Tab-separated table of C-alpha atoms and ligand atoms in Angstrom:
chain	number	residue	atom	x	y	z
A	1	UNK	CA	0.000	0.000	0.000
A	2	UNK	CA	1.158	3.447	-0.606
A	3	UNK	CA	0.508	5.778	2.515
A	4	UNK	CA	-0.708	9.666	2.463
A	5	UNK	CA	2.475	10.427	4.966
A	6	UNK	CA	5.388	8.269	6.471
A	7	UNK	CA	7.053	10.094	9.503
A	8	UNK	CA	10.471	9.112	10.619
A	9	UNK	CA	10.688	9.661	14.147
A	10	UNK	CA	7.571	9.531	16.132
A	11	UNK	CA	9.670	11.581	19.699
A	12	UNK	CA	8.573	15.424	20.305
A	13	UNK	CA	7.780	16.844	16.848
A	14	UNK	CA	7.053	13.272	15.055
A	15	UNK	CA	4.291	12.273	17.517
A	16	UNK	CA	2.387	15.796	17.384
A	17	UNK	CA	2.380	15.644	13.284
A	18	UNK	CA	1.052	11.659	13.254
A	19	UNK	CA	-1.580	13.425	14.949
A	20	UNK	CA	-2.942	16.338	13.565
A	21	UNK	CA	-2.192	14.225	10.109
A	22	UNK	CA	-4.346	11.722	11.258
A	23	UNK	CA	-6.829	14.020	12.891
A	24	UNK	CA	-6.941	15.347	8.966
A	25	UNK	CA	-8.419	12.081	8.078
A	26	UNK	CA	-4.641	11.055	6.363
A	27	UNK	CA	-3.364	7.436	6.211
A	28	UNK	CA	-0.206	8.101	8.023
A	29	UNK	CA	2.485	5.456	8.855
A	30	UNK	CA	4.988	6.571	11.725
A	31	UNK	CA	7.948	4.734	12.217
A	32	UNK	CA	9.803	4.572	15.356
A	33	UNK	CA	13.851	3.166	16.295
A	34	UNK	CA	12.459	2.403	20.011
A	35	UNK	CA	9.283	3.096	21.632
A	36	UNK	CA	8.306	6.400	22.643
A	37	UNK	CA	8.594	7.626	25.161
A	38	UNK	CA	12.038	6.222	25.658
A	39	UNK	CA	15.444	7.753	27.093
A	40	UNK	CA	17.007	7.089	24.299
A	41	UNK	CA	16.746	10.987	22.602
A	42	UNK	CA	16.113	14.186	23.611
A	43	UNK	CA	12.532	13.626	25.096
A	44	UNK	CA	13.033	11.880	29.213
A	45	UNK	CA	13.453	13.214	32.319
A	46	UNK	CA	10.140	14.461	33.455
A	47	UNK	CA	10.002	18.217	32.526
A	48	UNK	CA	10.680	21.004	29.730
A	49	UNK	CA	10.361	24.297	30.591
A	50	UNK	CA	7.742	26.334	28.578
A	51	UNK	CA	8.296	30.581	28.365
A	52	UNK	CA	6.908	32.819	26.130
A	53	UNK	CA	8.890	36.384	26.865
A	54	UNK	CA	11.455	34.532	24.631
A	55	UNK	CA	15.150	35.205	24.983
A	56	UNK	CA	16.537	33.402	22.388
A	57	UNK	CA	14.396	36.195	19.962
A	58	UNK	CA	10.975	38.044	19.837
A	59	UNK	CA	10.533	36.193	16.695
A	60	UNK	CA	9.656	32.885	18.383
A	61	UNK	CA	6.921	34.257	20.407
A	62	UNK	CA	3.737	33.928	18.125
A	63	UNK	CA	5.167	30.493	17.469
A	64	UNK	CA	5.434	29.721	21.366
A	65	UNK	CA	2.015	31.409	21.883
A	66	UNK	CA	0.169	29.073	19.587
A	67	UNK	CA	2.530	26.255	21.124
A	68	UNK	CA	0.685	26.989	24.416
A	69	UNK	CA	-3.070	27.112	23.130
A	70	UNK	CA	-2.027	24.180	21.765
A	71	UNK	CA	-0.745	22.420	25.110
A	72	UNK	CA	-3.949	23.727	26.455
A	73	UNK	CA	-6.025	21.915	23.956
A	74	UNK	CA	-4.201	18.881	24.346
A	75	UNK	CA	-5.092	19.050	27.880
A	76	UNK	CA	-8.676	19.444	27.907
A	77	UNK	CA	-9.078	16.591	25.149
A	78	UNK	CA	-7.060	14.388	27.123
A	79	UNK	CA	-8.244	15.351	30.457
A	80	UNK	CA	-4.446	15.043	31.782
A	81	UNK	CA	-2.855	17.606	33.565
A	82	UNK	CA	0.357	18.310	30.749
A	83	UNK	CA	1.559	22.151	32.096
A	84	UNK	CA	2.419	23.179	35.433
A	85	UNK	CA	2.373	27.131	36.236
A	86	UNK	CA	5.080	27.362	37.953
A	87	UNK	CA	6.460	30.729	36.529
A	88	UNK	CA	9.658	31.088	34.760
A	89	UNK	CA	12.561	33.514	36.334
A	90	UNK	CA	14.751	34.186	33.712
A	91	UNK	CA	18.130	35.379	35.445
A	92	UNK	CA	21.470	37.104	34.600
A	93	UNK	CA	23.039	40.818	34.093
A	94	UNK	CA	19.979	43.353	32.924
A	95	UNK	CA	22.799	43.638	29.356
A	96	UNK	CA	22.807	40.165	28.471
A	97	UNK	CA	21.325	39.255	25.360
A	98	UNK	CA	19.488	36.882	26.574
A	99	UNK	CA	17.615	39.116	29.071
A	100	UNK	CA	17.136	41.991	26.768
A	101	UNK	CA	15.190	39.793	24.157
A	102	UNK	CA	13.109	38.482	27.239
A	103	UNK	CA	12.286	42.238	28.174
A	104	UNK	CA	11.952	42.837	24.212
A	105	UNK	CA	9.568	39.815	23.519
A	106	UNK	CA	7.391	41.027	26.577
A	107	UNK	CA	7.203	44.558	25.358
A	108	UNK	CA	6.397	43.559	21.924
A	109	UNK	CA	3.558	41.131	22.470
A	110	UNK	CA	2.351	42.281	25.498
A	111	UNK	CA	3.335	39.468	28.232
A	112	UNK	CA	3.366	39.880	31.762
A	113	UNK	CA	6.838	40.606	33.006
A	114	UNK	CA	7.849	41.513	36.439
A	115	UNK	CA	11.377	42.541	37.210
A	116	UNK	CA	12.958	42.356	40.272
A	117	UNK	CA	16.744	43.438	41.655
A	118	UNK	CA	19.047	40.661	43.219
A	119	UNK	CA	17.602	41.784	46.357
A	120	UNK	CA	13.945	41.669	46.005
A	121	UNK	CA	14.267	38.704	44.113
A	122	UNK	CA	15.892	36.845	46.946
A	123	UNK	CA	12.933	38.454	49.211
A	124	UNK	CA	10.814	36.911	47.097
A	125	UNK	CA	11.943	33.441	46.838
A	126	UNK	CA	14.068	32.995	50.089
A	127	UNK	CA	15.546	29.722	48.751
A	128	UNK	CA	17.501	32.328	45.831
A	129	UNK	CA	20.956	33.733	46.374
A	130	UNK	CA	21.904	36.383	43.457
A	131	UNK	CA	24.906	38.905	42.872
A	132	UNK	CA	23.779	42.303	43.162
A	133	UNK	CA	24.334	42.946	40.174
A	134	UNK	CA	22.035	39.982	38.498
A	135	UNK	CA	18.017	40.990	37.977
A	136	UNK	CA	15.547	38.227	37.543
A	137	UNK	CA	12.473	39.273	35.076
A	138	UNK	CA	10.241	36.912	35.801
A	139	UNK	CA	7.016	35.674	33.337
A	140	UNK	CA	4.243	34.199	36.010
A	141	UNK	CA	2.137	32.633	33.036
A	142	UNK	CA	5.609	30.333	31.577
A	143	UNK	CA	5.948	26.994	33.405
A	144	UNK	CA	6.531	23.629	33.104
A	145	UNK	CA	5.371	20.759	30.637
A	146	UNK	CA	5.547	17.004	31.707
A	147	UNK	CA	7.664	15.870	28.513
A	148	UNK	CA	6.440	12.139	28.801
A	149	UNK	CA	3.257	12.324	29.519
A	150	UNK	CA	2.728	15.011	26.459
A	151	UNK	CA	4.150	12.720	23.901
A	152	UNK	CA	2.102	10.003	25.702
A	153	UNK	CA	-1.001	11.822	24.831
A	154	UNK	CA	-0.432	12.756	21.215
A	155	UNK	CA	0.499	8.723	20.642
A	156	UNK	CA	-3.090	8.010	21.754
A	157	UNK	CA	-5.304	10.282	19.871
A	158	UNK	CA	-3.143	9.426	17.235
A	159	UNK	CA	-3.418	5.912	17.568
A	160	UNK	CA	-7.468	6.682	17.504
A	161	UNK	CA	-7.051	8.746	14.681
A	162	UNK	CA	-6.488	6.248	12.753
A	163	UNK	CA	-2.525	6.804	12.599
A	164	UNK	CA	-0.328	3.439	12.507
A	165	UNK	CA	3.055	3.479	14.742
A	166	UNK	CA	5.449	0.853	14.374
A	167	UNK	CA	7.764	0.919	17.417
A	168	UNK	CA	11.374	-0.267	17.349
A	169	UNK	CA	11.983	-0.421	13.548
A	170	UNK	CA	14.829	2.086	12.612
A	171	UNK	CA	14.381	3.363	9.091
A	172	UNK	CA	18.086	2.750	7.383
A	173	UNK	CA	17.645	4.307	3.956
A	174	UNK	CA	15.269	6.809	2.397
A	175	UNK	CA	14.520	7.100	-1.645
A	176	UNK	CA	12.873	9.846	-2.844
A	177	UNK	CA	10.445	10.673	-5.640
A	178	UNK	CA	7.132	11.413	-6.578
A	179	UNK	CA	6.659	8.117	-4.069
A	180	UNK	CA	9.420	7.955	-1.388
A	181	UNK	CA	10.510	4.826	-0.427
A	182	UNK	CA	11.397	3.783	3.276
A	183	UNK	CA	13.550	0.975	4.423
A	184	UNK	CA	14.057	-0.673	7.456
A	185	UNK	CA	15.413	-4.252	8.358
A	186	UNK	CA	11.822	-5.457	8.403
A	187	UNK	CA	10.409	-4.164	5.649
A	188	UNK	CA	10.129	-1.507	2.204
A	189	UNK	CA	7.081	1.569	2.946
A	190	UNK	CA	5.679	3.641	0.173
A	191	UNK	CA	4.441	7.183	0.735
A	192	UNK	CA	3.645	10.444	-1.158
A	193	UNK	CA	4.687	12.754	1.576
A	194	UNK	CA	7.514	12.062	3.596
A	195	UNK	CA	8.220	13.834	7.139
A	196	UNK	CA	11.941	13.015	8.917
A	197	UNK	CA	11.692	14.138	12.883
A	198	UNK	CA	14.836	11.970	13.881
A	199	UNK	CA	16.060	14.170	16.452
A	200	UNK	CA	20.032	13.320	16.984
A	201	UNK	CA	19.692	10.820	14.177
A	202	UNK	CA	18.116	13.443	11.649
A	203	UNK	CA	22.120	14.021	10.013
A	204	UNK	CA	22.668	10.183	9.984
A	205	UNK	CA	19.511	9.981	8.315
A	206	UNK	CA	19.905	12.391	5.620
A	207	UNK	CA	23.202	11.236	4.730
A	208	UNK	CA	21.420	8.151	3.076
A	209	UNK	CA	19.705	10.209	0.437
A	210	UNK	CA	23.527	12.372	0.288
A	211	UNK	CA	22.227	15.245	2.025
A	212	UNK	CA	24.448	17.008	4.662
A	213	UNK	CA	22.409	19.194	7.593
A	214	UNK	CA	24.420	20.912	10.064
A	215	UNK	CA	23.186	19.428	13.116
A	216	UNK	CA	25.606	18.166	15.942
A	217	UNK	CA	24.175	15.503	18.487
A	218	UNK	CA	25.635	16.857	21.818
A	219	UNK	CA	26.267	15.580	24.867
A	220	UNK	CA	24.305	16.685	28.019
A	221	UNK	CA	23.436	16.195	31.672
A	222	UNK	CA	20.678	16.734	34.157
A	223	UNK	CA	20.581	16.367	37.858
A	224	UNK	CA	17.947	16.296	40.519
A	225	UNK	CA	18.849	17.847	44.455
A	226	UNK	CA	17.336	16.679	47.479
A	227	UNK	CA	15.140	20.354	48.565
A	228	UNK	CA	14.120	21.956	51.119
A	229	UNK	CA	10.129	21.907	50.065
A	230	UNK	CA	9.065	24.624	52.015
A	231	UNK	CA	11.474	26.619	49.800
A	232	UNK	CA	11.954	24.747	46.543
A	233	UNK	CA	8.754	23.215	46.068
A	234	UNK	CA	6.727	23.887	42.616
A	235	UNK	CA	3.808	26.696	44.176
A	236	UNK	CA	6.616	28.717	46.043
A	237	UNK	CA	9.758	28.451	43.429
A	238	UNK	CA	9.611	29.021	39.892
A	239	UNK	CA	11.664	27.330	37.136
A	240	UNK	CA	14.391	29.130	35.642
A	241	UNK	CA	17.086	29.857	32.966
A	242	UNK	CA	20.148	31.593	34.759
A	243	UNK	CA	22.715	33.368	32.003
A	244	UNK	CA	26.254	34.325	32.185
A	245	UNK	CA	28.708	35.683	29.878
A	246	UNK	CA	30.128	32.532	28.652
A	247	UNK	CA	27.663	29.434	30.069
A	248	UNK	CA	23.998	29.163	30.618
A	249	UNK	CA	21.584	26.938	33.568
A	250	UNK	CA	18.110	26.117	33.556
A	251	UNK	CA	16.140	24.031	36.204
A	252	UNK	CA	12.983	22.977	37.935
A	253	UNK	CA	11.828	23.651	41.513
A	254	UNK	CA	10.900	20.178	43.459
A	255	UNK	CA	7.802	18.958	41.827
A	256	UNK	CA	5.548	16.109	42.953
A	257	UNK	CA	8.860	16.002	45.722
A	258	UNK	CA	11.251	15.235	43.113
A	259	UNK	CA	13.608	17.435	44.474
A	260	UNK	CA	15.061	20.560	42.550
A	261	UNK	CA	16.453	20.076	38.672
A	262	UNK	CA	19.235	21.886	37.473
A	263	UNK	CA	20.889	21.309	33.848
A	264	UNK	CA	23.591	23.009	31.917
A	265	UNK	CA	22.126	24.238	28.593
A	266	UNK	CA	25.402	25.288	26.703
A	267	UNK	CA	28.940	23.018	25.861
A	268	UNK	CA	28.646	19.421	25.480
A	269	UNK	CA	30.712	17.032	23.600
A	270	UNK	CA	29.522	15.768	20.459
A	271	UNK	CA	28.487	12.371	19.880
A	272	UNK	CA	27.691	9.551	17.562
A	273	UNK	CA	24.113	8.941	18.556
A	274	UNK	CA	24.646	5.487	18.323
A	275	UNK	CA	26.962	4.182	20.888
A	276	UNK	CA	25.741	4.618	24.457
A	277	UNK	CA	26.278	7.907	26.121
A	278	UNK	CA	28.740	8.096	28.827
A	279	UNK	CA	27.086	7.989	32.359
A	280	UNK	CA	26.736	11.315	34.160
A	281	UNK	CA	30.257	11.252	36.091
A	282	UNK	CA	32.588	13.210	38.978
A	283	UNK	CA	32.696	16.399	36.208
A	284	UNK	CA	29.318	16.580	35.416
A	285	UNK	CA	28.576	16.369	39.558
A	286	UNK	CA	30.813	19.283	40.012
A	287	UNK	CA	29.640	21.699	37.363
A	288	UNK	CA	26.073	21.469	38.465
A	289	UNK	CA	26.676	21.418	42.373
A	290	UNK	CA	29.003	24.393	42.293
A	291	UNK	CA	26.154	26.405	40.417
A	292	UNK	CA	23.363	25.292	42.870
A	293	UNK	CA	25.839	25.944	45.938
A	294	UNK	CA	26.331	29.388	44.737
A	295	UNK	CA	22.857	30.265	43.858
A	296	UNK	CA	20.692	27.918	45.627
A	297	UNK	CA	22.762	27.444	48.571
A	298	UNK	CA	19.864	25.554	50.777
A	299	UNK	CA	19.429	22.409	48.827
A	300	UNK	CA	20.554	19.123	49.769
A	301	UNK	CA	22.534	16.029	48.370
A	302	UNK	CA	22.562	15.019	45.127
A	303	UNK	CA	19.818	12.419	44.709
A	304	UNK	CA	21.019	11.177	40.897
A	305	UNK	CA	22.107	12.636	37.168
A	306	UNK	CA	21.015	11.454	33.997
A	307	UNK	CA	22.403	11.886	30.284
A	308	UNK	CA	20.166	13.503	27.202
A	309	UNK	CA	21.269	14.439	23.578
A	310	UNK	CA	20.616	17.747	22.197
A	311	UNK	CA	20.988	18.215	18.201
A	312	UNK	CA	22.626	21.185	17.707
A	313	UNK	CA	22.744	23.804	14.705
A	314	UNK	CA	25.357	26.378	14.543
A	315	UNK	CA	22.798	29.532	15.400
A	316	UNK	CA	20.624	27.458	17.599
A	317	UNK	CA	17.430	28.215	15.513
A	318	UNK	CA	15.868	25.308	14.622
A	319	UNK	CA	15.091	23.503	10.698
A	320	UNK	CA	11.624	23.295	9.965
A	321	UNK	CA	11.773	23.137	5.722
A	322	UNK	CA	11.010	20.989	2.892
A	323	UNK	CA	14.343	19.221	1.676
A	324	UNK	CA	15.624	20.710	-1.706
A	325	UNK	CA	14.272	19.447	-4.702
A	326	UNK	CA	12.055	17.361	-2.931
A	327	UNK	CA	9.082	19.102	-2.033
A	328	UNK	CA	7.218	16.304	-0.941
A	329	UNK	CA	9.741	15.350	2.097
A	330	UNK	CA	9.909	17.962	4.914
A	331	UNK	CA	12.168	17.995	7.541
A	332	UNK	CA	11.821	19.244	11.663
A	333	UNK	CA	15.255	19.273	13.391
A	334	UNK	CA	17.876	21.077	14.918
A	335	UNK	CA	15.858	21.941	18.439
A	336	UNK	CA	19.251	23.011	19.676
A	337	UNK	CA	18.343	22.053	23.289
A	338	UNK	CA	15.016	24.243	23.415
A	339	UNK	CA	12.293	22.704	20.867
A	340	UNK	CA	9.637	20.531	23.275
A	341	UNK	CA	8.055	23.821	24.133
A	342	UNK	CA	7.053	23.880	20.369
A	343	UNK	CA	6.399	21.029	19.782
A	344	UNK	CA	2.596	20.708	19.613
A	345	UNK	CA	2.662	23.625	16.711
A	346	UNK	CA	5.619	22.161	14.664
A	347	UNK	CA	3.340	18.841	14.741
A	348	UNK	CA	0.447	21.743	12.910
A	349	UNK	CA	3.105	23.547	10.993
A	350	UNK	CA	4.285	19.971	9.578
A	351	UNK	CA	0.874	19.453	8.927
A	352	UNK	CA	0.213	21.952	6.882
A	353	UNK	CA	3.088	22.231	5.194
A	354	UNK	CA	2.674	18.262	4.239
A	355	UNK	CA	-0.645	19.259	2.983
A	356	UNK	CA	-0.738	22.764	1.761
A	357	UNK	CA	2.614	23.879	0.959
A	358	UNK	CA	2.661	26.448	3.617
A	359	UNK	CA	2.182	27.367	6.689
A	360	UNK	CA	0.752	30.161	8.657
A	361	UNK	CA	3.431	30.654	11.008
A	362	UNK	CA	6.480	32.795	9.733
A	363	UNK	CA	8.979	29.705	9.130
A	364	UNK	CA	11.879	32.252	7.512
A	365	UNK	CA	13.645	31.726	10.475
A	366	UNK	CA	14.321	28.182	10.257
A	367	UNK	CA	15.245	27.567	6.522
A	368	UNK	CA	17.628	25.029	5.822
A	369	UNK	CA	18.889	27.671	2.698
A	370	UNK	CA	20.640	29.766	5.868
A	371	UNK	CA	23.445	27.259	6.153
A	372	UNK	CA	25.917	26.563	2.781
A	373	UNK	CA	24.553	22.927	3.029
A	374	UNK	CA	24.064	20.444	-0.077
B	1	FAD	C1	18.173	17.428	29.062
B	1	FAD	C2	17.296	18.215	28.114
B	1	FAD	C3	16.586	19.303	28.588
B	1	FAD	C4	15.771	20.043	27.736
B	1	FAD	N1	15.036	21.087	28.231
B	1	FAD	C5	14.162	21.730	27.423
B	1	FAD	C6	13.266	22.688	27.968
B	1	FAD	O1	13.278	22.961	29.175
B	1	FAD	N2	12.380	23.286	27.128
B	1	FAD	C7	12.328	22.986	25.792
B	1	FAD	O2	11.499	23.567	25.098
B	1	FAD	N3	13.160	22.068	25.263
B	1	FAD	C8	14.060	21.433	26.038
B	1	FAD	N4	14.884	20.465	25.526
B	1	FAD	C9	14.887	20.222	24.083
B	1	FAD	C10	13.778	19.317	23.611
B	1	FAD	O3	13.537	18.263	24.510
B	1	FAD	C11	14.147	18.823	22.225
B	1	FAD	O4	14.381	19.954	21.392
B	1	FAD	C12	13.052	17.979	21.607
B	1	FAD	O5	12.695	16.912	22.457
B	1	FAD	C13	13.538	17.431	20.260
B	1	FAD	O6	12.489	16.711	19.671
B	1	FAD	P1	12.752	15.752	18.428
B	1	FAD	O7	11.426	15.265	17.997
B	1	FAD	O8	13.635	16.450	17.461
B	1	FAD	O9	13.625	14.549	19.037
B	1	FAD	P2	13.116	13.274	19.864
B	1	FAD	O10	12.013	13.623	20.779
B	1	FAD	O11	14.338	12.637	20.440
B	1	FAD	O12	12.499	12.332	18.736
B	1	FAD	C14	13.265	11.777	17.694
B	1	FAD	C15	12.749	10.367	17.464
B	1	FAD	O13	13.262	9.880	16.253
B	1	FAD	C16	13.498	8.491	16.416
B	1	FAD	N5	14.456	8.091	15.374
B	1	FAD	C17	15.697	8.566	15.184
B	1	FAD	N6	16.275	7.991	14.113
B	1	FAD	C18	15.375	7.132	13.606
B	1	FAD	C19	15.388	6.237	12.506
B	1	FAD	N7	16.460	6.118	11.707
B	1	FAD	N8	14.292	5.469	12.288
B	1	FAD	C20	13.195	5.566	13.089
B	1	FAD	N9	13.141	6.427	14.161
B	1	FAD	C21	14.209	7.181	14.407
B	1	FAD	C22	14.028	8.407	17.818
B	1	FAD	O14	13.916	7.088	18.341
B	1	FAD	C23	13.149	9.402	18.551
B	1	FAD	O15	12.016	8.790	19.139
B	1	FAD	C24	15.712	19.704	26.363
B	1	FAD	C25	16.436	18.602	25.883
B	1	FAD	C26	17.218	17.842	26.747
B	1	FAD	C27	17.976	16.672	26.207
């Protein structure tokens, strides 16, 4: 049989497009390496922050806006509880980039921003210990999505949509054409659209059809601290994104008791997505615990670290494009370490551009023709 849509990858974005293709009354095959959810990517560990005031550019925000009516919708027709409003501090010198595109994205779309000064910050949340010289703006709508439990959901209203998932069959070639053809070990899958959201894998996978995309699978580590809950816990600490000059933080307050989650969003060492990661070790113990002694100096122990992959582009701005010369295979990658938050409206942007050619969201951004690739 030859299907409407095959996606390759069915993790963050992949999931999200099965179902709004399905949802579209489509006969869409997604095929899977493992079984998502798994820990295997970039999608495990319980949370992924959501912000809107965005300080990697204004020119996310309508895209992160829609990403959140989204996450709402996917809520109320699941009847889970997906997003947690915990708030979102983002923290650092008032001149950092980072913090003037946060003040610039709030000004510019009209989100709720409060600023504080080291010292009101820390009278705010007692368990905070800034320089005097750091501000916190802070965006009381942003929270917290539960990663796992989102892709959970799209998988079954997909799955009732009609949508067919094969788990644990890794796609090892692609052909393309007017009908693409698929292989994996099992078996050869005809489609006439074709959608690749392979995460870390998506440069392995393109190099079968002799396409190059810059995108680096990366390293990277997350650890949760025992807390203090009266200080730490989700309704009286926010989640938040600390920047310095040359390295940059992000982390959870102690949710459901899990204790508080700090990772390190910048350096990494590139990997081959294939061979195991190396277990979070001694170094990775003593970057994060000499950033939460400094500025959350009342947690406790280290309860355990675990290991993620990021797939980075050189500008951090994501791919979301159809492939040249192939305008029936489109491709979503790239997330550079901060693409869940999207990832319910890059499953309707790969929707629509699978189906109409276009999309309604300003995708200039993300254009594969910014890099000197193929
Ligand atoms: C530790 C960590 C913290 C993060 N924090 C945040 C955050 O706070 N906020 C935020 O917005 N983002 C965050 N991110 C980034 C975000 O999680 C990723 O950008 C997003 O999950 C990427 O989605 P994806 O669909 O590209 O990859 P994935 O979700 O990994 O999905 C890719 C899928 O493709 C499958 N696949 C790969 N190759 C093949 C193949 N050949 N055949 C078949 N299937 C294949 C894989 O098995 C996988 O299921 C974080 C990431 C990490 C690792």
């Amino acid at each position: 049989m030859i299907y409407d849509v095959i996606i390759i990858g069915a993790g963050s974005m992949g999931m999200a497009a099965g179902y709004n293709l399905a949802k579209a009354g489509k006969n869409v095959l997604m095929l899977d390496a493992f079984d998502p959810p798994h820990e295997e990517g970039s999608h495990h560990g319980d949370t992924r922050i959501i912000r809107f005031a965005y300080g990697e550019g204004a020119s996310y925000v309508p895209f992160v806006k829609r990403a959140g009516e989204l996450w709402k919708e996917l809520e109320a027709l699941t009847d889970e509880s997906l997003f947690l409003q915990t708030g979102v501090m983002n923290v650092g010198e008032e001149t950092h980039s980072f913090i003037q595109n946060v003040k610039t994205s709030a000004k510019l779309y009209d989100l709720s921003l409060e600023q504080y000064s080291a010292a009101e910050a820390m009278e705010k949340w007692s368990g905070l210990s800034l320089p005097e010289n750091f501000v916190a703006c802070y965006e009381p709508t942003a929270g917290v999505l539960r990663v796992e439990a989102c892709i959970r959901a799209y998988k079954t209203l997909a799955i009732e949509a009609g949508a067919t998932l094969h788990t644990n069959e890794k796609v090892q070639n692609i052909e393309a054409g007017n009908i693409v053809r698929v292989q994996t070990a099992n078996s050869v899958y005809e489609a006439k659209h074709l959608i690749v959201t392979a995460g870390a894998w998506a440069t392995e996978l393109l190099q079968s059809m002799g396409i190059t995309i810059p995108v680096t699978p990366t390293r990277k580590t997350f650890a949760w601290f025992e807390a203090d809950e009266q200080l730490y816990r989700e309704n009286v600490f926010p989640a938040y994104c600390f920047e310095f000059a040359d390295s940059s933080y992000y982390g959870f307050p102690s949710i459901d008791g899990a204790g508080l989650k700090l990772g390190r969003h910048d350096g990494g060492e590139a990997i081959n997505p294939n061979d195991p990661l190396r277990p979070f070790d001694e170094q990775d113990t003593i970057d994060l615990q000499s950033f939460i002694n400094r500025f959350m100096p009342q947690h406790g122990t280290l309860k355990f670290g675990k290991t993620c992959k990021y797939s980075m582009t050189p500008d951090e701005d994501f791919i979301i494009d159809f492939l040249p010369e192939h305008r029936n295979i489109v491709i979503a990658a790239g997330f550079s370490g901060h693409g869940f938050k999207f990832s319910s409206a890059v499953g309707e942007v790969l929707t629509d551009l699978t189906l109409n050619g276009k999309s309604k969201q300003d995708l200039s951004i993300f254009r594969l023709s910014r890099f000197n690739t193929h």
